[in-house]
PDB file of C-alpha atoms in Angstrom:
ATOM      1  CA  SER H   1      -7.530  40.014   2.403  1.00 73.00           C
ATOM      2  CA  ALA H   2      -5.222  41.967   0.111  1.00 84.00           C
ATOM      3  CA  VAL H   3      -5.097  41.161  -3.592  1.00 91.00           C
ATOM      4  CA  ILE H   4      -1.546  40.299  -4.574  1.00 95.00           C
ATOM      5  CA  SER H   5      -0.447  40.343  -8.209  1.00 95.00           C
ATOM      6  CA  GLN H   6       2.818  38.718  -9.100  1.00 97.00           C
ATOM      7  CA  LYS H   7       4.443  38.724 -12.503  1.00 96.00           C
ATOM      8  CA  PRO H   8       5.640  37.117 -14.575  1.00 96.00           C
ATOM      9  CA  SER H   9       3.689  33.993 -13.712  1.00 96.00           C
ATOM     10  CA  ARG H  10       6.331  31.860 -15.367  1.00 96.00           C
ATOM     11  CA  ASP H  11       9.472  32.185 -17.404  1.00 96.00           C
ATOM     12  CA  ILE H  12      12.154  30.094 -18.997  1.00 96.00           C
ATOM     13  CA  CYS H  13      15.562  31.710 -18.847  1.00 95.00           C
ATOM     14  CA  GLN H  14      19.058  31.066 -20.046  1.00 95.00           C
ATOM     15  CA  ARG H  15      21.879  30.305 -17.670  1.00 96.00           C
ATOM     16  CA  GLY H  16      23.753  33.426 -16.591  1.00 96.00           C
ATOM     17  CA  THR H  17      20.890  35.846 -17.140  1.00 97.00           C
ATOM     18  CA  SER H  18      18.853  37.689 -14.504  1.00 97.00           C
ATOM     19  CA  LEU H  19      15.106  38.028 -14.020  1.00 97.00           C
ATOM     20  CA  THR H  20      13.141  40.525 -11.960  1.00 98.00           C
ATOM     21  CA  ILE H  21       9.860  39.428 -10.412  1.00 98.00           C
ATOM     22  CA  GLN H  22       7.314  42.024  -9.408  1.00 98.00           C
ATOM     23  CA  CYS H  23       4.809  41.903  -6.579  1.00 98.00           C
ATOM     24  CA  GLN H  24       2.008  44.471  -6.439  1.00 97.00           C
ATOM     25  CA  VAL H  25      -0.530  44.690  -3.626  1.00 96.00           C
ATOM     26  CA  ASP H  26      -3.819  46.528  -3.866  1.00 95.00           C
ATOM     27  CA  SER H  27      -3.457  48.078  -0.408  1.00 93.00           C
ATOM     28  CA  GLN H  28      -0.676  49.179   1.888  1.00 92.00           C
ATOM     29  CA  VAL H  29       0.767  46.308   3.879  1.00 90.00           C
ATOM     30  CA  THR H  30       3.075  46.214   6.838  1.00 85.00           C
ATOM     31  CA  MET H  31       5.325  43.411   5.759  1.00 89.00           C
ATOM     32  CA  MET H  32       6.313  41.792   2.480  1.00 94.00           C
ATOM     33  CA  PHE H  33       8.317  38.627   2.074  1.00 96.00           C
ATOM     34  CA  TRP H  34       9.916  36.589  -0.669  1.00 98.00           C
ATOM     35  CA  TYR H  35       9.975  32.808  -0.571  1.00 97.00           C
ATOM     36  CA  ARG H  36      11.334  30.043  -2.739  1.00 97.00           C
ATOM     37  CA  GLN H  37       9.712  26.651  -3.153  1.00 95.00           C
ATOM     38  CA  GLN H  38      11.834  24.090  -4.913  1.00 92.00           C
ATOM     39  CA  PRO H  39      10.202  21.066  -6.522  1.00 86.00           C
ATOM     40  CA  GLY H  40       8.715  18.756  -3.935  1.00 84.00           C
ATOM     41  CA  GLN H  41       9.845  20.965  -1.072  1.00 88.00           C
ATOM     42  CA  SER H  42       8.173  23.343   1.328  1.00 88.00           C
ATOM     43  CA  LEU H  43       8.633  27.083   1.379  1.00 93.00           C
ATOM     44  CA  THR H  44      11.930  28.683   2.330  1.00 94.00           C
ATOM     45  CA  LEU H  45      12.089  32.343   3.270  1.00 95.00           C
ATOM     46  CA  ILE H  46      14.572  34.276   1.166  1.00 97.00           C
ATOM     47  CA  ALA H  47      14.178  37.696   2.768  1.00 96.00           C
ATOM     48  CA  THR H  48      11.900  40.254   4.319  1.00 95.00           C
ATOM     49  CA  ALA H  49      11.468  43.253   2.049  1.00 95.00           C
ATOM     50  CA  ASN H  50      11.767  46.443   4.093  1.00 88.00           C
ATOM     51  CA  GLN H  51      10.217  49.634   2.830  1.00 89.00           C
ATOM     52  CA  GLY H  52      12.842  52.257   2.177  1.00 84.00           C
ATOM     53  CA  SER H  53      15.797  50.205   3.377  1.00 86.00           C
ATOM     54  CA  GLU H  54      17.785  47.090   2.578  1.00 90.00           C
ATOM     55  CA  ALA H  55      16.017  43.748   2.791  1.00 94.00           C
ATOM     56  CA  THR H  56      16.725  41.361   5.644  1.00 95.00           C
ATOM     57  CA  TYR H  57      18.117  38.132   4.204  1.00 96.00           C
ATOM     58  CA  GLU H  58      17.935  34.668   5.671  1.00 95.00           C
ATOM     59  CA  SER H  59      20.904  32.400   6.082  1.00 94.00           C
ATOM     60  CA  GLY H  60      22.020  31.091   2.722  1.00 95.00           C
ATOM     61  CA  PHE H  61      20.656  34.015   0.701  1.00 97.00           C
ATOM     62  CA  VAL H  62      22.656  37.105  -0.198  1.00 96.00           C
ATOM     63  CA  ILE H  63      21.868  40.465  -1.692  1.00 96.00           C
ATOM     64  CA  ASP H  64      24.176  40.035  -4.670  1.00 97.00           C
ATOM     65  CA  LYS H  65      22.263  36.965  -5.793  1.00 97.00           C
ATOM     66  CA  PHE H  66      18.753  38.093  -4.797  1.00 98.00           C
ATOM     67  CA  PRO H  67      18.562  41.892  -4.777  1.00 97.00           C
ATOM     68  CA  ILE H  68      15.219  43.126  -3.479  1.00 97.00           C
ATOM     69  CA  SER H  69      13.569  46.502  -3.704  1.00 95.00           C
ATOM     70  CA  ARG H  70      10.584  47.852  -1.835  1.00 95.00           C
ATOM     71  CA  PRO H  71      10.085  51.486  -2.754  1.00 93.00           C
ATOM     72  CA  ASN H  72       6.684  51.804  -1.044  1.00 93.00           C
ATOM     73  CA  LEU H  73       4.116  49.893   0.996  1.00 93.00           C
ATOM     74  CA  THR H  74       2.425  48.262  -1.997  1.00 95.00           C
ATOM     75  CA  PHE H  75       5.230  47.091  -4.270  1.00 96.00           C
ATOM     76  CA  SER H  76       8.365  44.974  -4.196  1.00 97.00           C
ATOM     77  CA  THR H  77      10.682  43.285  -6.654  1.00 97.00           C
ATOM     78  CA  LEU H  78      12.968  40.288  -6.373  1.00 98.00           C
ATOM     79  CA  THR H  79      15.755  39.781  -8.887  1.00 98.00           C
ATOM     80  CA  VAL H  80      17.310  36.381  -9.386  1.00 97.00           C
ATOM     81  CA  SER H  81      20.786  37.152 -10.684  1.00 97.00           C
ATOM     82  CA  ASN H  82      23.225  35.149 -12.761  1.00 97.00           C
ATOM     83  CA  MET H  83      20.833  32.230 -12.861  1.00 96.00           C
ATOM     84  CA  SER H  84      21.839  28.585 -12.908  1.00 96.00           C
ATOM     85  CA  PRO H  85      19.666  25.463 -13.183  1.00 94.00           C
ATOM     86  CA  GLU H  86      19.686  25.221  -9.358  1.00 94.00           C
ATOM     87  CA  ASP H  87      17.614  28.415  -9.276  1.00 96.00           C
ATOM     88  CA  SER H  88      14.739  26.661 -11.026  1.00 96.00           C
ATOM     89  CA  SER H  89      11.949  27.029  -8.535  1.00 96.00           C
ATOM     90  CA  ILE H  90       8.720  28.774  -7.688  1.00 96.00           C
ATOM     91  CA  TYR H  91       9.232  32.209  -6.210  1.00 98.00           C
ATOM     92  CA  LEU H  92       6.435  33.548  -4.040  1.00 97.00           C
ATOM     93  CA  CYS H  93       5.684  36.972  -2.690  1.00 97.00           C
ATOM     94  CA  SER H  94       3.672  37.199   0.495  1.00 96.00           C
ATOM     95  CA  VAL H  95       2.265  40.010   2.586  1.00 95.00           C
ATOM     96  CA  ARG H  96       1.188  40.467   6.134  1.00 90.00           C
ATOM     97  CA  THR H  97      -1.251  43.129   7.203  1.00 81.00           C
ATOM     98  CA  GLY H  98      -0.972  44.167  10.812  1.00 72.00           C
ATOM     99  CA  ASN H  99       1.517  42.516  13.096  1.00 66.00           C
ATOM    100  CA  SER H 100       1.341  39.596  15.429  1.00 67.00           C
ATOM    101  CA  ASN H 101      -1.246  36.852  15.059  1.00 79.00           C
ATOM    102  CA  GLN H 102      -2.016  37.791  11.472  1.00 88.00           C
ATOM    103  CA  PRO H 103      -1.458  35.267   8.689  1.00 91.00           C
ATOM    104  CA  GLN H 104       0.487  35.852   5.512  1.00 93.00           C
ATOM    105  CA  HIS H 105      -1.184  35.857   2.125  1.00 94.00           C
ATOM    106  CA  PHE H 106       0.582  34.785  -1.023  1.00 95.00           C
ATOM    107  CA  GLY H 107       0.769  35.896  -4.588  1.00 95.00           C
ATOM    108  CA  ASP H 108       0.222  33.151  -7.125  1.00 94.00           C
ATOM    109  CA  GLY H 109       3.935  32.685  -7.654  1.00 96.00           C
ATOM    110  CA  THR H 110       6.467  32.819 -10.451  1.00 97.00           C
ATOM    111  CA  ARG H 111       7.506  29.481 -11.904  1.00 96.00           C
ATOM    112  CA  LEU H 112      11.072  29.848 -13.107  1.00 96.00           C
ATOM    113  CA  SER H 113      12.979  27.331 -15.210  1.00 95.00           C
ATOM    114  CA  ILE H 114      16.631  27.796 -16.100  1.00 95.00           C
ATOM    115  CA  LEU H 115      18.063  26.034 -19.110  1.00 92.00           C
TER     116      LEU H 115
ATOM    117  CA  ARG W   1      16.166  19.826  14.405  1.00 75.00           C
ATOM    118  CA  LYS W   2      13.614  21.376  12.064  1.00 85.00           C
ATOM    119  CA  GLU W   3      11.462  24.198  13.346  1.00 90.00           C
ATOM    120  CA  VAL W   4       8.295  22.471  12.155  1.00 95.00           C
ATOM    121  CA  GLU W   5       7.806  18.792  11.450  1.00 95.00           C
ATOM    122  CA  GLN W   6       4.936  17.068   9.713  1.00 95.00           C
ATOM    123  CA  ASP W   7       4.230  13.584   8.476  1.00 91.00           C
ATOM    124  CA  PRO W   8       4.478  13.913   4.677  1.00 90.00           C
ATOM    125  CA  GLY W   9       1.847  11.232   4.084  1.00 89.00           C
ATOM    126  CA  PRO W  10       0.215  10.643   1.722  1.00 95.00           C
ATOM    127  CA  PHE W  11      -2.981   9.995   3.568  1.00 96.00           C
ATOM    128  CA  ASN W  12      -5.326   8.121   1.245  1.00 97.00           C
ATOM    129  CA  VAL W  13      -8.884   8.196   2.555  1.00 97.00           C
ATOM    130  CA  PRO W  14     -12.349   7.537   1.121  1.00 97.00           C
ATOM    131  CA  GLU W  15     -14.913  10.274   0.763  1.00 98.00           C
ATOM    132  CA  GLY W  16     -16.730  10.879   4.010  1.00 97.00           C
ATOM    133  CA  ALA W  17     -13.836   9.785   6.196  1.00 97.00           C
ATOM    134  CA  THR W  18     -12.418  11.737   9.090  1.00 98.00           C
ATOM    135  CA  VAL W  19      -8.704  12.405   8.912  1.00 97.00           C
ATOM    136  CA  ALA W  20      -6.312  14.092  11.314  1.00 96.00           C
ATOM    137  CA  PHE W  21      -2.893  15.621  10.790  1.00 94.00           C
ATOM    138  CA  ASN W  22      -0.404  16.514  13.474  1.00 94.00           C
ATOM    139  CA  CYS W  23       2.497  18.881  13.434  1.00 96.00           C
ATOM    140  CA  THR W  24       5.188  19.546  16.035  1.00 97.00           C
ATOM    141  CA  TYR W  25       7.246  22.673  16.502  1.00 96.00           C
ATOM    142  CA  SER W  26      10.526  23.199  18.287  1.00 95.00           C
ATOM    143  CA  ASN W  27      10.384  26.760  19.618  1.00 93.00           C
ATOM    144  CA  SER W  28       8.283  27.026  22.753  1.00 92.00           C
ATOM    145  CA  ALA W  29       8.151  30.816  22.329  1.00 91.00           C
ATOM    146  CA  SER W  30       6.304  30.546  19.009  1.00 91.00           C
ATOM    147  CA  GLN W  31       3.501  33.030  18.940  1.00 88.00           C
ATOM    148  CA  SER W  32       0.932  32.116  16.358  1.00 93.00           C
ATOM    149  CA  PHE W  33       0.018  29.121  14.289  1.00 95.00           C
ATOM    150  CA  PHE W  34      -1.737  28.436  11.028  1.00 96.00           C
ATOM    151  CA  TRP W  35      -2.792  25.739   8.632  1.00 97.00           C
ATOM    152  CA  TYR W  36      -2.431  26.449   4.932  1.00 97.00           C
ATOM    153  CA  ARG W  37      -3.634  24.421   2.019  1.00 97.00           C
ATOM    154  CA  GLN W  38      -1.614  24.122  -1.175  1.00 96.00           C
ATOM    155  CA  ASP W  39      -3.001  22.623  -4.339  1.00 95.00           C
ATOM    156  CA  CYS W  40      -0.659  21.228  -6.957  1.00 91.00           C
ATOM    157  CA  ARG W  41       1.182  24.004  -8.796  1.00 87.00           C
ATOM    158  CA  LYS W  42      -0.634  26.706  -6.819  1.00 92.00           C
ATOM    159  CA  GLU W  43       0.311  29.095  -4.044  1.00 94.00           C
ATOM    160  CA  PRO W  44      -0.444  28.276  -0.390  1.00 95.00           C
ATOM    161  CA  LYS W  45      -3.774  29.579   0.831  1.00 96.00           C
ATOM    162  CA  LEU W  46      -4.746  30.160   4.423  1.00 95.00           C
ATOM    163  CA  LEU W  47      -7.080  27.468   5.687  1.00 97.00           C
ATOM    164  CA  MET W  48      -7.363  28.621   9.265  1.00 96.00           C
ATOM    165  CA  SER W  49      -5.535  30.167  12.156  1.00 94.00           C
ATOM    166  CA  VAL W  50      -5.038  28.024  15.234  1.00 95.00           C
ATOM    167  CA  TYR W  51      -6.067  29.469  18.565  1.00 89.00           C
ATOM    168  CA  SER W  52      -5.070  28.317  22.016  1.00 88.00           C
ATOM    169  CA  SER W  53      -8.589  27.282  22.883  1.00 88.00           C
ATOM    170  CA  GLY W  54      -9.018  25.366  19.635  1.00 89.00           C
ATOM    171  CA  ASN W  55     -11.253  26.504  16.821  1.00 94.00           C
ATOM    172  CA  GLU W  56     -13.604  25.100  14.262  1.00 95.00           C
ATOM    173  CA  ASP W  57     -14.577  26.204  10.778  1.00 95.00           C
ATOM    174  CA  GLY W  58     -17.215  23.974   9.268  1.00 96.00           C
ATOM    175  CA  ARG W  59     -15.712  20.522   8.772  1.00 98.00           C
ATOM    176  CA  PHE W  60     -12.285  21.661   9.937  1.00 98.00           C
ATOM    177  CA  THR W  61     -11.093  21.740  13.544  1.00 97.00           C
ATOM    178  CA  ALA W  62      -7.694  23.006  14.632  1.00 97.00           C
ATOM    179  CA  GLN W  63      -6.139  22.514  18.036  1.00 96.00           C
ATOM    180  CA  LEU W  64      -3.009  23.725  19.740  1.00 96.00           C
ATOM    181  CA  ASN W  65      -1.203  22.029  22.586  1.00 94.00           C
ATOM    182  CA  ARG W  66       1.463  24.423  23.837  1.00 93.00           C
ATOM    183  CA  ALA W  67       2.706  22.092  26.554  1.00 93.00           C
ATOM    184  CA  SER W  68       3.516  19.370  24.037  1.00 94.00           C
ATOM    185  CA  GLN W  69       4.245  21.804  21.212  1.00 95.00           C
ATOM    186  CA  TYR W  70       1.981  20.314  18.647  1.00 94.00           C
ATOM    187  CA  ILE W  71      -0.821  21.460  16.404  1.00 96.00           C
ATOM    188  CA  SER W  72      -3.505  19.328  14.866  1.00 97.00           C
ATOM    189  CA  LEU W  73      -6.002  19.606  12.051  1.00 97.00           C
ATOM    190  CA  LEU W  74      -9.082  17.420  11.867  1.00 97.00           C
ATOM    191  CA  ILE W  75     -11.128  17.150   8.701  1.00 98.00           C
ATOM    192  CA  ARG W  76     -14.548  15.566   8.976  1.00 98.00           C
ATOM    193  CA  ASP W  77     -16.669  14.186   6.149  1.00 98.00           C
ATOM    194  CA  SER W  78     -13.819  14.443   3.639  1.00 98.00           C
ATOM    195  CA  LYS W  79     -14.650  15.650   0.151  1.00 98.00           C
ATOM    196  CA  LEU W  80     -12.821  14.970  -3.072  1.00 97.00           C
ATOM    197  CA  SER W  81     -12.027  18.675  -3.181  1.00 97.00           C
ATOM    198  CA  ASP W  82     -10.101  18.378   0.095  1.00 98.00           C
ATOM    199  CA  SER W  83      -7.309  16.611  -1.781  1.00 98.00           C
ATOM    200  CA  ALA W  84      -4.283  18.869  -1.392  1.00 97.00           C
ATOM    201  CA  THR W  85      -1.135  19.349   0.660  1.00 96.00           C
ATOM    202  CA  TYR W  86      -1.703  20.813   4.112  1.00 97.00           C
ATOM    203  CA  LEU W  87       1.070  22.988   5.507  1.00 97.00           C
ATOM    204  CA  CYS W  88       1.568  23.612   9.185  1.00 96.00           C
ATOM    205  CA  VAL W  89       2.978  27.088   9.789  1.00 96.00           C
ATOM    206  CA  VAL W  90       4.491  28.555  12.935  1.00 95.00           C
ATOM    207  CA  ASP W  91       5.211  32.231  13.518  1.00 92.00           C
ATOM    208  CA  ASN W  92       8.330  33.022  15.543  1.00 88.00           C
ATOM    209  CA  PHE W  93       8.590  36.776  15.969  1.00 83.00           C
ATOM    210  CA  ASN W  94       7.311  37.645  12.506  1.00 82.00           C
ATOM    211  CA  LYS W  95       9.213  34.863  10.799  1.00 88.00           C
ATOM    212  CA  PHE W  96       7.065  32.093   9.422  1.00 92.00           C
ATOM    213  CA  TYR W  97       8.336  28.529   9.407  1.00 93.00           C
ATOM    214  CA  PHE W  98       6.613  26.078   7.130  1.00 94.00           C
ATOM    215  CA  GLY W  99       6.330  22.367   7.618  1.00 94.00           C
ATOM    216  CA  SER W 100       7.071  20.190   4.641  1.00 93.00           C
ATOM    217  CA  GLY W 101       3.364  19.510   4.221  1.00 94.00           C
ATOM    218  CA  THR W 102       1.069  16.521   4.532  1.00 96.00           C
ATOM    219  CA  LYS W 103      -0.474  15.245   1.344  1.00 96.00           C
ATOM    220  CA  LEU W 104      -4.107  14.182   1.446  1.00 97.00           C
ATOM    221  CA  ASN W 105      -5.786  12.151  -1.280  1.00 97.00           C
ATOM    222  CA  VAL W 106      -9.536  11.741  -0.916  1.00 98.00           C
ATOM    223  CA  LYS W 107     -10.832   8.990  -3.157  1.00 96.00           C
ATOM    224  CA  PRO W 108     -14.382   8.272  -4.329  1.00 95.00           C
TER     225      PRO W 108
END
């Protein structure tokens, strides 16, 4: 499967600041996704990162808060804007090669704490 | 109703035991199914896909019952290293829905 590098691996940020998380894949992939996993919870899809166009956001997530870029088939960024303590979470990038019946594979996540 | 439901556990079993997890899903049109394993403070990792005819990978057996809309995972001869949270995942038209996970503790 693809090798997915996510950085930073962790950060501690001040309230009101923004952080950009990068996801780099070692091969071209069809689909890239961004998830959030809050403490003790399962994964929640934030958005599907679309190459060359605006991301597709899930209910409860908006572009102003979580702008996403995907300039090519191997790279994407997620920005968490104007952070508050409620944004403290693990943010995960995942990729899917091929289409139906294929699993997703995850980067090792970014652990974000907001003070 | 949640898309995917799992018993959160924890399941506390001795080494060598056989343990089974079930998961139900709400959308009958769901297309593909997976079990992931997540260790504490780590990302989810694919354990196995679940095929309609059922499939086995070593000590792990996955089954799908489309009529009843449930998926199962059976672990035989449990090892200490099997201790983790097991996530049931359902794919609805390229959107993955994750169960809340079932925690397994294998004890010596």
